[in-house]
Short mmCIF file of C-alpha atoms in Angstrom, two decimals:
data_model
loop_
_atom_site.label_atom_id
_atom_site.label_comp_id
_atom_site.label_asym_id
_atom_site.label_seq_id
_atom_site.Cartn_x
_atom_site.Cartn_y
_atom_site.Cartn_z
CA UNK A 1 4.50 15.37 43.19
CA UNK A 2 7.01 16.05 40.31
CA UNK A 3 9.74 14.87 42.02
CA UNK A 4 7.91 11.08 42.81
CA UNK A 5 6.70 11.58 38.60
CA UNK A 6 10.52 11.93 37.57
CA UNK A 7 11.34 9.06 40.44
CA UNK A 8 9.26 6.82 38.79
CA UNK A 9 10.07 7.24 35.41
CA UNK A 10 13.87 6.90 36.63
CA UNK A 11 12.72 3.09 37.27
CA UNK A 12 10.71 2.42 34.69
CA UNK A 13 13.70 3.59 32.57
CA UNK A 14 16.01 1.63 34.20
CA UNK A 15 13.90 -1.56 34.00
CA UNK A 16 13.55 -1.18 30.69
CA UNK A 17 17.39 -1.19 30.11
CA UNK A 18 17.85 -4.28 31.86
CA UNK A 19 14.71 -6.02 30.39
CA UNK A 20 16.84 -4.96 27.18
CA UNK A 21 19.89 -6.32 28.88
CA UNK A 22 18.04 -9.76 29.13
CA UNK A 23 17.17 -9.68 25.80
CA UNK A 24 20.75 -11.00 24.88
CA UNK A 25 20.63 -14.39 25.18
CA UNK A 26 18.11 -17.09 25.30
CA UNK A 27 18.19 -17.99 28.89
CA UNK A 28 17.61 -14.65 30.27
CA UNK A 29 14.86 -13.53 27.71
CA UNK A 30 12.15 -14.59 29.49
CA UNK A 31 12.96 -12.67 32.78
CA UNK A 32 14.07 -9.22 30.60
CA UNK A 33 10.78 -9.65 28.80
CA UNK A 34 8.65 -9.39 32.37
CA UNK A 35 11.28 -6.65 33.55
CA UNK A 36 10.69 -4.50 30.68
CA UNK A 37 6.51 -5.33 30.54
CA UNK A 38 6.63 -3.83 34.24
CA UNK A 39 9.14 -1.03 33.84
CA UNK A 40 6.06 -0.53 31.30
CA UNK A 41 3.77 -0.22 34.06
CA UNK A 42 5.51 1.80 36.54
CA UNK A 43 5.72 4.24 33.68
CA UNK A 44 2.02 4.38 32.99
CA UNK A 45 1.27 4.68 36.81
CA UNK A 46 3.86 7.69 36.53
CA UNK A 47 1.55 9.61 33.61
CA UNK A 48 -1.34 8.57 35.48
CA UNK A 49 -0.35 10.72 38.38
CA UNK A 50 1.68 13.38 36.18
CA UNK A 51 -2.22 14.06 34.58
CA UNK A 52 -3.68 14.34 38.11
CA UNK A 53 -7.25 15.06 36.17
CA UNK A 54 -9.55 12.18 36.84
CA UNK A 55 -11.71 12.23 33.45
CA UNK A 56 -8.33 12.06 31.42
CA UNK A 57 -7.54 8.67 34.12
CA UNK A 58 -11.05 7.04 33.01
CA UNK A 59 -9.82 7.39 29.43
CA UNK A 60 -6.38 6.17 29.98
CA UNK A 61 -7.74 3.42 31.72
CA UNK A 62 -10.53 2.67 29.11
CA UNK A 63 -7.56 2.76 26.34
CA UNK A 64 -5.99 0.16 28.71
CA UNK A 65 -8.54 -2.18 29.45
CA UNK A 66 -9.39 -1.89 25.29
CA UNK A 67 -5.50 -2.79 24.65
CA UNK A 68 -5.43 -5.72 27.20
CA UNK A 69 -8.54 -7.80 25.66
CA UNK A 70 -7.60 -6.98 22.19
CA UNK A 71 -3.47 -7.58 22.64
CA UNK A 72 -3.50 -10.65 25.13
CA UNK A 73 -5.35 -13.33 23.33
CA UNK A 74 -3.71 -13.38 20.22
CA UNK A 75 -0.39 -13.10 21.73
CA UNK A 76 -1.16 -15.99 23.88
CA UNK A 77 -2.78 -18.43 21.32
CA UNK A 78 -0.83 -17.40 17.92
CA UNK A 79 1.26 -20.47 16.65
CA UNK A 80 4.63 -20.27 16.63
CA UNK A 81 4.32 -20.11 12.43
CA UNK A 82 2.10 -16.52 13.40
CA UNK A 83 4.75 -14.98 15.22
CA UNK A 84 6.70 -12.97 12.55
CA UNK A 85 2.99 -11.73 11.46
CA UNK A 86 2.03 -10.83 14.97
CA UNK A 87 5.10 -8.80 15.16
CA UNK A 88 5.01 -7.32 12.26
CA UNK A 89 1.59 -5.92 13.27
CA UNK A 90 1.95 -5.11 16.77
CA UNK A 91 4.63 -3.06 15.44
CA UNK A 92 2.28 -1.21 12.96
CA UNK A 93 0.01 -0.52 15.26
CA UNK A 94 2.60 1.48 17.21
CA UNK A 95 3.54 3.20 14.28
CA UNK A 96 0.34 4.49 13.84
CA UNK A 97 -0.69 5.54 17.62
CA UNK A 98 2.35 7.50 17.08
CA UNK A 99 0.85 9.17 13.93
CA UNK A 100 -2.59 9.34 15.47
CA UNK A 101 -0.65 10.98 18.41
CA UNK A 102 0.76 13.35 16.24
CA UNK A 103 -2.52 14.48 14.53
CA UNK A 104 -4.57 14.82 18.22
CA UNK A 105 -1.99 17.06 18.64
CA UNK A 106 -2.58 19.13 15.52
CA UNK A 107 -6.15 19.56 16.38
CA UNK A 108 -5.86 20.03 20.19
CA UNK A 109 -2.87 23.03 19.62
CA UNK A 110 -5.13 24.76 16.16
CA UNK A 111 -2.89 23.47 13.53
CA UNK A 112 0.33 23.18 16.10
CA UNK A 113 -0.38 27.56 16.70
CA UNK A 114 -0.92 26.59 20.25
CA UNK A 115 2.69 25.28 20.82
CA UNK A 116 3.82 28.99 20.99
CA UNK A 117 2.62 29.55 24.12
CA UNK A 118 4.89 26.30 25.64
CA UNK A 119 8.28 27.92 26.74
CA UNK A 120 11.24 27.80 24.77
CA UNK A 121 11.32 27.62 21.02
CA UNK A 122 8.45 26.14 19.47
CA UNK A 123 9.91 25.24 15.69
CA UNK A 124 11.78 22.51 17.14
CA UNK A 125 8.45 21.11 18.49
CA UNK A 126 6.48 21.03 15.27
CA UNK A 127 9.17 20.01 13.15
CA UNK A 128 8.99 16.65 15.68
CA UNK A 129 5.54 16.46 15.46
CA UNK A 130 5.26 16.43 11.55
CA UNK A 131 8.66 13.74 11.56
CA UNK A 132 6.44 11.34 13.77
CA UNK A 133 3.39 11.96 11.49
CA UNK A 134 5.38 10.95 8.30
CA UNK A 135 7.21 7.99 10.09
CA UNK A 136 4.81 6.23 12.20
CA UNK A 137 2.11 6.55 9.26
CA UNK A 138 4.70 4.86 7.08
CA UNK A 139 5.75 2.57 9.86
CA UNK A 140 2.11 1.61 10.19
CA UNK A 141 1.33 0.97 6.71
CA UNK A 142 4.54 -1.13 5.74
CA UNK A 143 4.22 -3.36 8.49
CA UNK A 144 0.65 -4.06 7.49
CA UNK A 145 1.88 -4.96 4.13
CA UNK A 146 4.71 -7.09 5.99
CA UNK A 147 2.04 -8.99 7.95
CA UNK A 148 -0.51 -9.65 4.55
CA UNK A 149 3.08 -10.89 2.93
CA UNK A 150 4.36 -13.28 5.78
CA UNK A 151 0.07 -14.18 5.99
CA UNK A 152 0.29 -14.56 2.41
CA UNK A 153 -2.29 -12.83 1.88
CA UNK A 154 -0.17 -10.55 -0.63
CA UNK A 155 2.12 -12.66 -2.64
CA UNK A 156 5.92 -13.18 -0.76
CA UNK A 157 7.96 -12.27 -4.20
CA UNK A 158 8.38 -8.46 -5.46
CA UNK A 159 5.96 -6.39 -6.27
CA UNK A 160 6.58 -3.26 -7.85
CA UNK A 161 6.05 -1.16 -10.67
CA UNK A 162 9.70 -1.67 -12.29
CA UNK A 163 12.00 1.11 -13.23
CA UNK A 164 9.22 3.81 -11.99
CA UNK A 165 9.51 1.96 -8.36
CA UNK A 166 12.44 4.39 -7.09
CA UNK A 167 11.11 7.54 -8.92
CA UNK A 168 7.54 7.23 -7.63
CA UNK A 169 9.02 6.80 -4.25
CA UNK A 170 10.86 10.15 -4.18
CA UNK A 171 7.96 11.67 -5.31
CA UNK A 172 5.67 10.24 -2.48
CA UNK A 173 9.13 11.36 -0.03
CA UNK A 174 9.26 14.52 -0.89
CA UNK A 175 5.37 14.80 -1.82
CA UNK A 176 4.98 14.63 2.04
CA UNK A 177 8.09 16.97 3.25
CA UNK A 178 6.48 19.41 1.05
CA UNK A 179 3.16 18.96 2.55
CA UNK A 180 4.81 19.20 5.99
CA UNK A 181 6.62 22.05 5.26
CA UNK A 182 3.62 23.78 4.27
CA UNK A 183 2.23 22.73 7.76
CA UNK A 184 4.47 23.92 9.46
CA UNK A 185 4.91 27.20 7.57
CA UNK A 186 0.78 27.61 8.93
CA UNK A 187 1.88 27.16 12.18
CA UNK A 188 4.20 30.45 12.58
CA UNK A 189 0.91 31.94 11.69
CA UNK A 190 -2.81 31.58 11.77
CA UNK A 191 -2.37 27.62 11.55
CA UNK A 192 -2.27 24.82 8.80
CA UNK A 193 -5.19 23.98 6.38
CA UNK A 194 -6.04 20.19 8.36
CA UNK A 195 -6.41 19.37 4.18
CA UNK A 196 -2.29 19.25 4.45
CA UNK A 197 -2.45 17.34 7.67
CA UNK A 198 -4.38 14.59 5.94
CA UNK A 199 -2.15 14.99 3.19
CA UNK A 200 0.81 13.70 4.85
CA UNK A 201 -0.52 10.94 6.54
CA UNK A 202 -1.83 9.41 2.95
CA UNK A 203 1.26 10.24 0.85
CA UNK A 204 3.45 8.45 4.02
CA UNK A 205 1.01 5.85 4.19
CA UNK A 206 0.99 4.85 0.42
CA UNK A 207 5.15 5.51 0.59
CA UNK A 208 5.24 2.49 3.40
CA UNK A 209 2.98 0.25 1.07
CA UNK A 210 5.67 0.91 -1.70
CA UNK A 211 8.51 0.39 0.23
CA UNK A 212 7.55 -2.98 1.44
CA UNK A 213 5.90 -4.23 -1.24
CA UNK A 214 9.17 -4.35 -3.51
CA UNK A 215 10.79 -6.02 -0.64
CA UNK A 216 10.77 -10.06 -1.13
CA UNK A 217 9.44 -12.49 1.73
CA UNK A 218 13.59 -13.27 2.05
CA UNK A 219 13.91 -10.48 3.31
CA UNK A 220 11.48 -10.08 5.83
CA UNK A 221 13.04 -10.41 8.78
CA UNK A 222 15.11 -7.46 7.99
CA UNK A 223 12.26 -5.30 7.20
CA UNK A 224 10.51 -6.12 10.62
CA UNK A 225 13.61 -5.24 12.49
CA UNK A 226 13.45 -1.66 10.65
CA UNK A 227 10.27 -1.13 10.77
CA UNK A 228 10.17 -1.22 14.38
CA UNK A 229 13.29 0.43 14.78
CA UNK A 230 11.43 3.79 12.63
CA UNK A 231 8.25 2.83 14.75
CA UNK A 232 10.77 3.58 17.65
CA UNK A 233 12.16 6.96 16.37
CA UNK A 234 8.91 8.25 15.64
CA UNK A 235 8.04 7.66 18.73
CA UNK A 236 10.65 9.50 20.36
CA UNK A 237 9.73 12.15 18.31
CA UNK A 238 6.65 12.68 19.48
CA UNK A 239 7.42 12.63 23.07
CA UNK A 240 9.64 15.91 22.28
CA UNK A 241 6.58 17.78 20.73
CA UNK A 242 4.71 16.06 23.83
CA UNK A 243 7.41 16.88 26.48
CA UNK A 244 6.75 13.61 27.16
CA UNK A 245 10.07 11.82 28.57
CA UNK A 246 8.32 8.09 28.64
CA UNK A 247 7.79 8.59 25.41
CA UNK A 248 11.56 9.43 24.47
CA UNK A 249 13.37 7.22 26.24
CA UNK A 250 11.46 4.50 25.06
CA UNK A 251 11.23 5.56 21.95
CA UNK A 252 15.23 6.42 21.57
CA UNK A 253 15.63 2.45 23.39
CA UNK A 254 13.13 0.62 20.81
CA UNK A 255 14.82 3.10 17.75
CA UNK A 256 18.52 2.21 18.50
CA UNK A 257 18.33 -1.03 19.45
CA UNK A 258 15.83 -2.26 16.15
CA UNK A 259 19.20 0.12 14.03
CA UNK A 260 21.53 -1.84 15.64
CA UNK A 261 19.83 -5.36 14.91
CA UNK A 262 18.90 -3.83 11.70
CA UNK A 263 22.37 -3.39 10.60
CA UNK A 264 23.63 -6.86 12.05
CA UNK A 265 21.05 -8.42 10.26
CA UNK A 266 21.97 -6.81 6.60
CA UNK A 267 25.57 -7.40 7.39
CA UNK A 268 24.53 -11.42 8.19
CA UNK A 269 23.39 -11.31 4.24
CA UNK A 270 26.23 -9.16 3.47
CA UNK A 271 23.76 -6.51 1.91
CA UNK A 272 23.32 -2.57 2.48
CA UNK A 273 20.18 -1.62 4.15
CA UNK A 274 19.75 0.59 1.26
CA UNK A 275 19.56 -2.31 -1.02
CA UNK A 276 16.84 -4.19 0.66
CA UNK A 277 15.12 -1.53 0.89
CA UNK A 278 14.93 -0.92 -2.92
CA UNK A 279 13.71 -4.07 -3.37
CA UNK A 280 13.34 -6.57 -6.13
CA UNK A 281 15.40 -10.04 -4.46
CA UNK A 282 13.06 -12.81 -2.57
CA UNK A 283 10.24 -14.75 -2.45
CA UNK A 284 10.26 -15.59 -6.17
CA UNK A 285 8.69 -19.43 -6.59
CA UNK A 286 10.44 -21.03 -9.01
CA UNK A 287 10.88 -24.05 -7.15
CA UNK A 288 10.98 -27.43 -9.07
CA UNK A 289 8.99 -30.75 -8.18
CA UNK A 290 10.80 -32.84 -9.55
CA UNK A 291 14.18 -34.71 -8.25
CA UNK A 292 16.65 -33.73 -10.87
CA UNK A 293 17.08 -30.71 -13.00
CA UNK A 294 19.46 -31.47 -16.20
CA UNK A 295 22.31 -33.33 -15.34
CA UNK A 296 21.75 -32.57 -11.32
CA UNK A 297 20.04 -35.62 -9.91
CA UNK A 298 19.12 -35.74 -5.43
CA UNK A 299 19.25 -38.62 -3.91
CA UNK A 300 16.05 -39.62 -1.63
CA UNK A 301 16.65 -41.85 1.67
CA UNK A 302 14.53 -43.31 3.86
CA UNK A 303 14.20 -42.90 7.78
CA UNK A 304 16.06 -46.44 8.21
CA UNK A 305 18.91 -45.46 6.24
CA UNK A 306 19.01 -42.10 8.23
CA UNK A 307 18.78 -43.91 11.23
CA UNK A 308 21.63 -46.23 10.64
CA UNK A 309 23.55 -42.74 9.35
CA UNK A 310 22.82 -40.83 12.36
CA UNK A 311 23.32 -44.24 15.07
CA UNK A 312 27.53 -44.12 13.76
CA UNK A 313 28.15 -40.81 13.80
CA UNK A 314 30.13 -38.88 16.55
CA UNK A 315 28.70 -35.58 16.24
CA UNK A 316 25.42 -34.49 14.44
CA UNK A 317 24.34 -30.71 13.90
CA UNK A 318 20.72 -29.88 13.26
CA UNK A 319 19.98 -26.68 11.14
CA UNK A 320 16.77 -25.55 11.40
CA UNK A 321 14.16 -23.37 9.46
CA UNK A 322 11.14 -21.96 8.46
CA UNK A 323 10.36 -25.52 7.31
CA UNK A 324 10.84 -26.50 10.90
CA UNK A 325 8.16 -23.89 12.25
CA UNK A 326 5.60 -24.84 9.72
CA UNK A 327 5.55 -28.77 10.89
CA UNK A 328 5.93 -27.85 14.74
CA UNK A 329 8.73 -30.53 14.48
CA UNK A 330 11.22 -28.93 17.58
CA UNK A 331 9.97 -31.23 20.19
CA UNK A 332 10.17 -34.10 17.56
CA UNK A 333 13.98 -32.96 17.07
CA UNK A 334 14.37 -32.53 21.04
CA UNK A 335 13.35 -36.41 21.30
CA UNK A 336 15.74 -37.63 18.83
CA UNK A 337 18.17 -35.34 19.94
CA UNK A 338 17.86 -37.08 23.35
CA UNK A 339 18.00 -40.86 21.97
CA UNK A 340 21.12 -39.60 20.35
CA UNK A 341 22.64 -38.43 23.69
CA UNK A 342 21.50 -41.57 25.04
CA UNK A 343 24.17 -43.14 22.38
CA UNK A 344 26.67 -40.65 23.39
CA UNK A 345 26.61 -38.63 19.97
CA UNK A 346 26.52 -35.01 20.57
CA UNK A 347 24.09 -33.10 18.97
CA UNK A 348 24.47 -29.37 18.27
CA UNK A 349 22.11 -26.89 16.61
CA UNK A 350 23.33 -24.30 14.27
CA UNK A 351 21.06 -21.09 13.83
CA UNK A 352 21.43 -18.37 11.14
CA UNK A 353 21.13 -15.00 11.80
CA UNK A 354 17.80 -14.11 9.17
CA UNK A 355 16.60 -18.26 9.87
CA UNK A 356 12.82 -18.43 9.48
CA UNK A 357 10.79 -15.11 9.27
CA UNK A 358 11.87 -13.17 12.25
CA UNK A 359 15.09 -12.52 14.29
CA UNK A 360 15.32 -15.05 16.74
CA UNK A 361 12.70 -16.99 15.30
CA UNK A 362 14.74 -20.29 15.48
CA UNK A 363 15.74 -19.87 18.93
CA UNK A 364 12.35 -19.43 20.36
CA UNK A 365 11.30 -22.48 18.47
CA UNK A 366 13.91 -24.28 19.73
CA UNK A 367 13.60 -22.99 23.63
CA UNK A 368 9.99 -24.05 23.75
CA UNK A 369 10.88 -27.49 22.96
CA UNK A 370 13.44 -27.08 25.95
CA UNK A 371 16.42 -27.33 24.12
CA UNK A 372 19.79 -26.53 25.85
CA UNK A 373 20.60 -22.67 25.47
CA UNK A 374 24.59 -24.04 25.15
CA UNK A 375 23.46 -26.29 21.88
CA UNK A 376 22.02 -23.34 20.22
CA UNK A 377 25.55 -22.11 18.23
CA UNK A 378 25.20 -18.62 16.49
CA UNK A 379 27.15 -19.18 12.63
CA UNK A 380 30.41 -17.74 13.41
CA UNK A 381 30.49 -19.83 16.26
CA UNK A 382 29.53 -23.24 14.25
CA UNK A 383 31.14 -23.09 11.12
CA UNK A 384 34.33 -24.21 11.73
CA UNK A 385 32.31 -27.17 13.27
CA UNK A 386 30.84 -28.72 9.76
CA UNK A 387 33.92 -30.38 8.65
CA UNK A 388 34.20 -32.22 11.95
CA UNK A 389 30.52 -33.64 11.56
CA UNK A 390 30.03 -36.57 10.68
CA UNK A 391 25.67 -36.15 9.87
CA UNK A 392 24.18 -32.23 9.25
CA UNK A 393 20.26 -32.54 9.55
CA UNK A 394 18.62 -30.07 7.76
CA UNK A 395 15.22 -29.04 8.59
CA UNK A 396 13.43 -26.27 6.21
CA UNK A 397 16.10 -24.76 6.01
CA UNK A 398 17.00 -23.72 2.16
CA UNK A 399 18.60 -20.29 1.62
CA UNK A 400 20.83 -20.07 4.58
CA UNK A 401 22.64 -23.34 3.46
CA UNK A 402 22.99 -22.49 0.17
CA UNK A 403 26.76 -22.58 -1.46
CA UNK A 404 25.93 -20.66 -4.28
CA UNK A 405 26.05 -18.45 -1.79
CA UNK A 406 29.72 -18.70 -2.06
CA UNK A 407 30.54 -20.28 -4.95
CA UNK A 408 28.10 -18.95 -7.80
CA UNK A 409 28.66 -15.20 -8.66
CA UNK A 410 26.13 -14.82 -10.72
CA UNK A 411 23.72 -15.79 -7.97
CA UNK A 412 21.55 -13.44 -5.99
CA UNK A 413 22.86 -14.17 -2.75
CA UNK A 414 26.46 -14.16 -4.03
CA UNK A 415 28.55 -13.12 -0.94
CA UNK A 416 25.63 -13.76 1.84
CA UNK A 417 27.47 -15.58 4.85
CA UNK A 418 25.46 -19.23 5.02
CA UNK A 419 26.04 -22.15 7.25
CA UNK A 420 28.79 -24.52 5.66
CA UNK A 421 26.51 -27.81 5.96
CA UNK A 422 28.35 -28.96 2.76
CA UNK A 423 31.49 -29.95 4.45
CA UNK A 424 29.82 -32.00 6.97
CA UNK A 425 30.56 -35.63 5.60
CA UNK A 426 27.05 -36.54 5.23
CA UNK A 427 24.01 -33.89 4.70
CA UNK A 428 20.22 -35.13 5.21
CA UNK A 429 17.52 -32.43 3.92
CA UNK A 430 14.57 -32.73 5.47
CA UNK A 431 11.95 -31.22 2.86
CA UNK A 432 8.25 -32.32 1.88
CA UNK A 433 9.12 -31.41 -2.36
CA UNK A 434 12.12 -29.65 -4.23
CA UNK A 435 10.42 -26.77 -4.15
CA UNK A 436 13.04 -23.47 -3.49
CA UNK A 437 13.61 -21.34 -0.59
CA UNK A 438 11.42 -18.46 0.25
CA UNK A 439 13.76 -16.32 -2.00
CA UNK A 440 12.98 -18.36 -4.63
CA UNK A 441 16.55 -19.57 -5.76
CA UNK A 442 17.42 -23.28 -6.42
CA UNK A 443 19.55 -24.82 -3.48
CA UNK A 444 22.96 -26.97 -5.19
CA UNK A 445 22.83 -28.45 -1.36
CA UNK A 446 20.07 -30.62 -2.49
CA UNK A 447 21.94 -32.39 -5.52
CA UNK A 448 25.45 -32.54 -3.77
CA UNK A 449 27.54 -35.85 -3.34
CA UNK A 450 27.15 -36.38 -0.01
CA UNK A 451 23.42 -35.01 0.33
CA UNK A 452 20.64 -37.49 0.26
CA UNK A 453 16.72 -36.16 0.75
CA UNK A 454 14.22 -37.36 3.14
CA UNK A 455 10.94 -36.39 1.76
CA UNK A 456 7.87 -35.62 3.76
CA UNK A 457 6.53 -33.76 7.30
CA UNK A 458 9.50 -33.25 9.06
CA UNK A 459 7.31 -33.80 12.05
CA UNK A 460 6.53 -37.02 10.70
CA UNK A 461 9.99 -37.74 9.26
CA UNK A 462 11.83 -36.87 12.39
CA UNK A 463 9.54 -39.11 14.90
CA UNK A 464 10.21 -42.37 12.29
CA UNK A 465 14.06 -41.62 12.45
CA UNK A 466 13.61 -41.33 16.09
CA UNK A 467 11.49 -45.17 16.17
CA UNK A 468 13.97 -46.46 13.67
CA UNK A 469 16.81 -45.33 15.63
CA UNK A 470 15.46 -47.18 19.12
CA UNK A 471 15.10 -50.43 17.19
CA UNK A 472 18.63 -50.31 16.45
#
């Protein structure tokens, strides 16, 4: 029987290395997403008959049947807008089964005293256990603060206490590696006080809610990635104190792979991890309604005049974000698109890495509206396209097309890679006001020479282009 267990878990493993696999481009996502979901189940149908006990089955099963009608519907009927805040919370809520793992555990074994009779030594074991408790109660309560941020629920800019911020963070840090210590000092003995259990779990807790809530809504997407990537290694962790090995290979897959995209992602706004994580940059609103600002003066147009733009040009590049998401404008952009094609312009879409809320967020958007996989360029790749363009659409998208970016030192985002839209030879923002970017910095973009605005639901904006540019 523990032979067809390992067997099984072999394949799950497997599967859920390819689902990963398909994860790597758009037109295989789909298929690696169903892979992995039922490498998932051959893996539960493993522990099912690794337990053998039929009153721990009903409960597993219960637990299942609980997950199922409380996961499926909102994953089924969240708008696209929701799916950053959906993420961010299915990803708490592993963090904290992990911690709630981790504390069944302390009660079941007397304060982890129980572990000694597992063979092999046990401080490795507890030392797991009490990493997992720390992480996945911090994972758990960050990404609920992520979720009431992108929900704005909690405002997107900074919050913090100011200089104190990084002090009273150490102290929460090392507040619970103390109490864990002290738990695991209790073990080698007669057991830990559960007091110090509790402990940890509310000093990690609060640490998560003061991590994330210095963090700015611009940099969201970066926090969700790492989140899930410590939700990941907690996990892990507590399938070695488990002697679980679901638990760590899936765990060690989720944790490595959320790094990896973790890293890529800071790199895409050239920025240390370490310095997102201290906080302070995004989500400001200091947006401005009107159409100039001093000297700087944007230039509206209408959806004729975009029309007639867009019915000359050769080659047109759409650039879309968040702005896009919120007016559920990608099939709008997927029927101009086509009357463009129809005219034989070629139309190309250029997605940022940390575009909208999420990683990847643009290219779902853009797959449901059955967009070509091949449009959909990644920056690198598209760049060195602008100055060949003859009309750059720009749809919600603020911060990522920014050239103080490049050209302003003295501006936050100073040295963060964005999409060169300003060498295209004509730029039209889509945008309903002036208002800024979600990082709350003013956009030069808009008041360039060869920029002109369209004002209004891009939605809206997009379908008149798209009338206008069939009367033509």
């Amino acid at each position: 029987m523990d032979i067809l267990v390992y067997a099984l878990y072999i394949v799950a493993f497997a599967m859920f290395i390819l689902g990963l696999s398909g994860l790597t481009a758009p037109r295989s996502a789909v298929r690696g997403n169903k892979i992995a979901a039922a490498g998932m189940g051959v893996a539960f149908i493993a522990t099912l008959i690794h337990i053998r006990e039929t009153s721990s089955w009903l409960v597993i099963i219960a637990a299942l049947v609980v997950g199922v009608i409380v996961g499926i519907p909102p994953a089924r009927k969240v708008k696209m807008t929701a799916v950053p805040q959906l993420v961010a919370l299915f990803n708490g809520v592993g963090g904290g089964t992990v911690a709630l793992i981790a504390w069944g555990e302390f009660i079941e074994s007397d304060g982890f005293t129980g572990l000694r009779v597992a063979s092999g030594p046990v401080l490795p074991l507890v030392i797991a256990s009490l990493f997992a408790t720390i992480i996945g109660s911090l994972s758990f309560w960050g990404s609920i603060v992520a979720f009431m941020k992108l929900q704005q629920i909690l405002p997107g800019h900074p919050l913090s206490v100011g200089r104190l911020q990084q002090p009273l963070n150490a102290i929460l840090f090392l507040g619970s590696v103390l109490a864990a210590v002290i738990v695991g000092i209790g073990s080698a003995s007669t057991g830990a006080d559960p007091i110090w259990f509790g402990v940890i779990l509310i000093l990690a807790g609060i640490l998560g809610v003061m991590t994330v809530l210095p963090i700015g809504g611009a940099d969201m997407p970066v926090v969700i990635s790492l989140l899930n990537a410590l939700t990941g290694l907690s996990a892990a962790a507590a399938g070695l104190a488990l002697n679980n090995i679901a638990m760590i290979v899936a765990g060690m897959i989720v944790g490595a792979s959320g790094t990896i995209l973790t890293n890529l992602m800071a790199k895409a706004m050239n920025r240390s991890i370490l310095s997102i994580v201290a906080g302070g940059f995004g989500g400001g609103s200091t947006g401005v309604a009107a159409t100039s600002t001093g000297d700087q003066h944007a230039k509206s147009t209408s959806a004729a005049d975009a029309a007639i733009k867009l019915a000359y040009a050769n080659q047109v590049i759409v650039v879309p974000g968040y702005g896009l998401a919120v007016a559920q404008a990608q099939h709008a952009v997927k029927d101009m698109a086509k009357v463009l094609e129809a005219r034989g312009i070629e139309v190309k879409y250029a997605i940022h890495p940390v575009a909208g809320r999420m990683p990847g967020h643009m290219n779902v958007l853009l797959a449901e509206a059955d967009v070509s996989y091949d449009a959909m360029k990644e920056m690198d790749d598209i760049n060195g396209e602008f100055s060949r363009t003859d009309v750059t659409i720009v749809i919600g998208a603020n911060d990522v097309t920014n050239p103080a970016a490049r050209n302003d030192p003295n501006s936050p985002i100073f040295g963060m890679p964005v999409l060169n839209v300003t060498e295209s030879r004509s730029v039209i923002v889509l945008k309903r006001s002036m208002s800024s970017g979600f990082a709350g910095i003013e956009n030069p973009l808009f008041f360039a020479t060869n920029t002109t605005m369209l004002f209004g639901d891009a939605k809206k904006s997009v379908a008149q282009v798209t009338e206008e540019l069939k009367a033509l």
